[in-house]
Amino acid sequence: MLFFIPDTYRAGLLVIYKPEKIFSMNKPDDNLRLLFVYYDSCNALLEAFCEKHDFDYEDAKQCWVAGCVGETVCCGDYYFNMDVIVTDLKENAPEGELLRWYDYTLECHSLSTNGCNYSSWLKGCPRLSEDEMAEIRLCQKLVEESERQLKECIAKYKERGF
């Protein structure tokens, strides 16, 4: 069984540590030790991620959502799941690609369309063009205006007692 010990992660070197003792399942002390190794590893990955993208690591390591290390973290104005952090580092994603993907997925969400995960984005999955997104935004505005007019019409008839 191999473990990554983050304290040995320095200057881009990754050291794998093989413990002398194999941890037993369901022993509270061993489980707790494994969890701390996991948390330290998550923070080491976060540190590499922050360095790559010029986020403030000292701030980010305090900003795991709900204190749950290894789940979702706030880096500046952005929120990333651990799978995004791992994918970005593992795939050595090009500079700027992370935030292009992030902005695209936010736009997709606001348009109620399907986005994609970061791994698929990096592999070139199909995406809406800016023209297609503009068309959807225009249609959304038409729907919103029609809904407003419908509510006004209904309110007018309700005022008359119907």
Tab-separated table of C-alpha atoms in Angstrom:
chain	number	residue	atom	x	y	z
A	1	MET	CA	0.000	0.000	0.000
A	2	LEU	CA	1.491	3.351	-1.021
A	3	PHE	CA	0.680	6.722	0.501
A	4	PHE	CA	1.505	10.221	-0.602
A	5	ILE	CA	2.963	12.194	2.299
A	6	PRO	CA	2.433	15.881	1.526
A	7	ASP	CA	5.113	17.142	3.930
A	8	THR	CA	7.663	15.605	1.569
A	9	TYR	CA	6.225	17.526	-1.395
A	10	ARG	CA	8.698	20.282	-2.105
A	11	ALA	CA	9.874	22.056	-5.261
A	12	GLY	CA	7.807	19.854	-7.554
A	13	LEU	CA	9.107	16.586	-6.082
A	14	LEU	CA	6.599	13.924	-5.219
A	15	VAL	CA	7.779	11.316	-2.741
A	16	ILE	CA	5.866	8.105	-2.201
A	17	TYR	CA	6.069	6.653	1.286
A	18	LYS	CA	5.553	2.988	2.050
A	19	PRO	CA	4.571	2.575	5.691
A	20	GLU	CA	6.151	-0.184	7.743
A	21	LYS	CA	2.773	-1.165	9.116
A	22	ILE	CA	-0.173	-2.078	6.925
A	23	PHE	CA	-3.238	-0.297	8.288
A	24	SER	CA	-6.092	-2.506	9.423
A	25	MET	CA	-9.626	-1.795	8.409
A	26	ASN	CA	-12.015	-0.364	10.979
A	27	LYS	CA	-9.476	0.427	13.661
A	28	PRO	CA	-10.311	3.951	14.812
A	29	ASP	CA	-6.689	5.066	15.237
A	30	ASP	CA	-5.683	3.741	11.816
A	31	ASN	CA	-8.748	5.237	10.146
A	32	LEU	CA	-8.046	8.603	11.723
A	33	ARG	CA	-4.425	8.449	10.594
A	34	LEU	CA	-5.545	7.608	7.044
A	35	LEU	CA	-7.981	10.510	7.076
A	36	PHE	CA	-5.231	12.923	8.098
A	37	VAL	CA	-3.015	11.622	5.290
A	38	TYR	CA	-5.941	12.175	2.905
A	39	TYR	CA	-6.582	15.713	4.197
A	40	ASP	CA	-2.890	16.579	3.955
A	41	SER	CA	-2.812	15.188	0.413
A	42	CYS	CA	-5.852	17.248	-0.585
A	43	ASN	CA	-4.218	20.385	0.783
A	44	ALA	CA	-0.967	19.582	-1.052
A	45	LEU	CA	-2.925	19.222	-4.308
A	46	LEU	CA	-4.732	22.474	-3.535
A	47	GLU	CA	-1.382	24.191	-2.985
A	48	ALA	CA	-0.094	23.025	-6.393
A	49	PHE	CA	-3.389	24.082	-8.013
A	50	CYS	CA	-3.280	27.530	-6.386
A	51	GLU	CA	0.321	28.019	-7.437
A	52	LYS	CA	-0.522	27.075	-11.029
A	53	HIS	CA	-3.477	29.472	-11.230
A	54	ASP	CA	-2.159	32.293	-9.023
A	55	PHE	CA	-4.765	31.773	-6.296
A	56	ASP	CA	-3.864	32.565	-2.693
A	57	TYR	CA	-3.205	29.154	-1.125
A	58	GLU	CA	-3.167	30.422	2.465
A	59	ASP	CA	-6.656	31.831	1.943
A	60	ALA	CA	-7.933	28.845	-0.055
A	61	LYS	CA	-6.845	26.200	2.461
A	62	GLN	CA	-9.092	27.944	5.010
A	63	CYS	CA	-12.007	27.964	2.549
A	64	TRP	CA	-13.003	24.335	2.138
A	65	VAL	CA	-16.797	24.623	2.039
A	66	ALA	CA	-18.286	23.703	5.431
A	67	GLY	CA	-14.768	22.751	6.543
A	68	CYS	CA	-14.928	19.543	4.476
A	69	VAL	CA	-11.370	19.126	3.182
A	70	GLY	CA	-11.277	17.302	-0.149
A	71	GLU	CA	-14.735	18.276	-1.342
A	72	THR	CA	-15.378	21.852	-2.579
A	73	VAL	CA	-13.030	24.785	-2.058
A	74	CYS	CA	-13.319	28.519	-2.664
A	75	CYS	CA	-10.330	30.009	-4.498
A	76	GLY	CA	-10.825	33.738	-4.855
A	77	ASP	CA	-14.266	34.148	-6.417
A	78	TYR	CA	-14.399	30.593	-7.778
A	79	TYR	CA	-15.546	27.272	-6.351
A	80	PHE	CA	-13.900	24.015	-7.412
A	81	ASN	CA	-14.544	20.395	-6.520
A	82	MET	CA	-11.604	18.139	-5.806
A	83	ASP	CA	-12.142	16.300	-9.107
A	84	VAL	CA	-11.542	19.575	-11.000
A	85	ILE	CA	-8.331	20.198	-9.062
A	86	VAL	CA	-7.066	16.672	-9.732
A	87	THR	CA	-8.058	16.803	-13.419
A	88	ASP	CA	-6.356	20.163	-13.911
A	89	LEU	CA	-3.091	18.932	-12.408
A	90	LYS	CA	-3.209	15.430	-13.899
A	91	GLU	CA	-3.941	16.665	-17.416
A	92	ASN	CA	-1.580	19.637	-17.086
A	93	ALA	CA	-4.357	21.777	-18.558
A	94	PRO	CA	-3.299	24.802	-20.609
A	95	GLU	CA	-3.235	28.158	-18.858
A	96	GLY	CA	-6.574	29.940	-18.976
A	97	GLU	CA	-8.553	26.814	-19.872
A	98	LEU	CA	-9.863	26.364	-16.332
A	99	LEU	CA	-11.541	29.758	-16.225
A	100	ARG	CA	-12.853	29.441	-19.808
A	101	TRP	CA	-14.526	26.181	-18.748
A	102	TYR	CA	-15.787	27.733	-15.496
A	103	ASP	CA	-17.360	30.711	-17.290
A	104	TYR	CA	-18.868	28.430	-19.938
A	105	THR	CA	-20.487	26.155	-17.333
A	106	LEU	CA	-21.901	29.159	-15.448
A	107	GLU	CA	-23.367	30.473	-18.704
A	108	CYS	CA	-24.831	27.049	-19.514
A	109	HIS	CA	-26.423	26.900	-16.077
A	110	SER	CA	-27.955	30.365	-16.470
A	111	LEU	CA	-29.337	29.311	-19.871
A	112	SER	CA	-30.674	25.996	-18.490
A	113	THR	CA	-28.563	24.062	-20.980
A	114	ASN	CA	-26.177	21.190	-20.430
A	115	GLY	CA	-22.601	22.064	-19.622
A	116	CYS	CA	-19.824	19.534	-19.297
A	117	ASN	CA	-17.304	18.409	-16.731
A	118	TYR	CA	-13.754	19.715	-16.869
A	119	SER	CA	-12.277	16.447	-18.077
A	120	SER	CA	-14.655	16.326	-21.061
A	121	TRP	CA	-13.992	20.013	-21.765
A	122	LEU	CA	-10.260	19.355	-21.972
A	123	LYS	CA	-10.933	16.498	-24.407
A	124	GLY	CA	-12.882	18.829	-26.706
A	125	CYS	CA	-16.478	17.792	-26.048
A	126	PRO	CA	-19.204	19.506	-28.140
A	127	ARG	CA	-19.997	23.037	-26.972
A	128	LEU	CA	-22.480	25.739	-27.820
A	129	SER	CA	-21.012	28.536	-29.910
A	130	GLU	CA	-21.318	32.149	-28.786
A	131	ASP	CA	-23.953	32.676	-31.523
A	132	GLU	CA	-25.985	29.722	-30.233
A	133	MET	CA	-25.773	31.063	-26.684
A	134	ALA	CA	-26.851	34.516	-27.888
A	135	GLU	CA	-29.871	32.952	-29.608
A	136	ILE	CA	-30.846	31.115	-26.406
A	137	ARG	CA	-30.457	34.336	-24.368
A	138	LEU	CA	-32.742	36.151	-26.834
A	139	CYS	CA	-35.364	33.387	-26.613
A	140	GLN	CA	-35.151	33.501	-22.811
A	141	LYS	CA	-35.864	37.238	-22.866
A	142	LEU	CA	-38.882	36.662	-25.112
A	143	VAL	CA	-40.207	33.991	-22.736
A	144	GLU	CA	-39.640	36.213	-19.690
A	145	GLU	CA	-41.462	39.116	-21.352
A	146	SER	CA	-44.347	36.817	-22.338
A	147	GLU	CA	-44.571	35.515	-18.754
A	148	ARG	CA	-44.676	39.096	-17.446
A	149	GLN	CA	-47.474	39.965	-19.889
A	150	LEU	CA	-49.396	36.823	-18.919
A	151	LYS	CA	-49.164	37.683	-15.208
A	152	GLU	CA	-50.401	41.225	-15.929
A	153	CYS	CA	-53.313	39.847	-17.937
A	154	ILE	CA	-54.272	37.366	-15.209
A	155	ALA	CA	-53.994	40.055	-12.527
A	156	LYS	CA	-56.285	42.317	-14.581
A	157	TYR	CA	-58.998	39.636	-14.734
A	158	LYS	CA	-58.582	38.755	-11.054
A	159	GLU	CA	-59.195	42.409	-10.177
A	160	ARG	CA	-62.570	42.110	-11.905
A	161	GLY	CA	-63.482	39.198	-9.637
A	162	PHE	CA	-62.771	36.256	-11.914
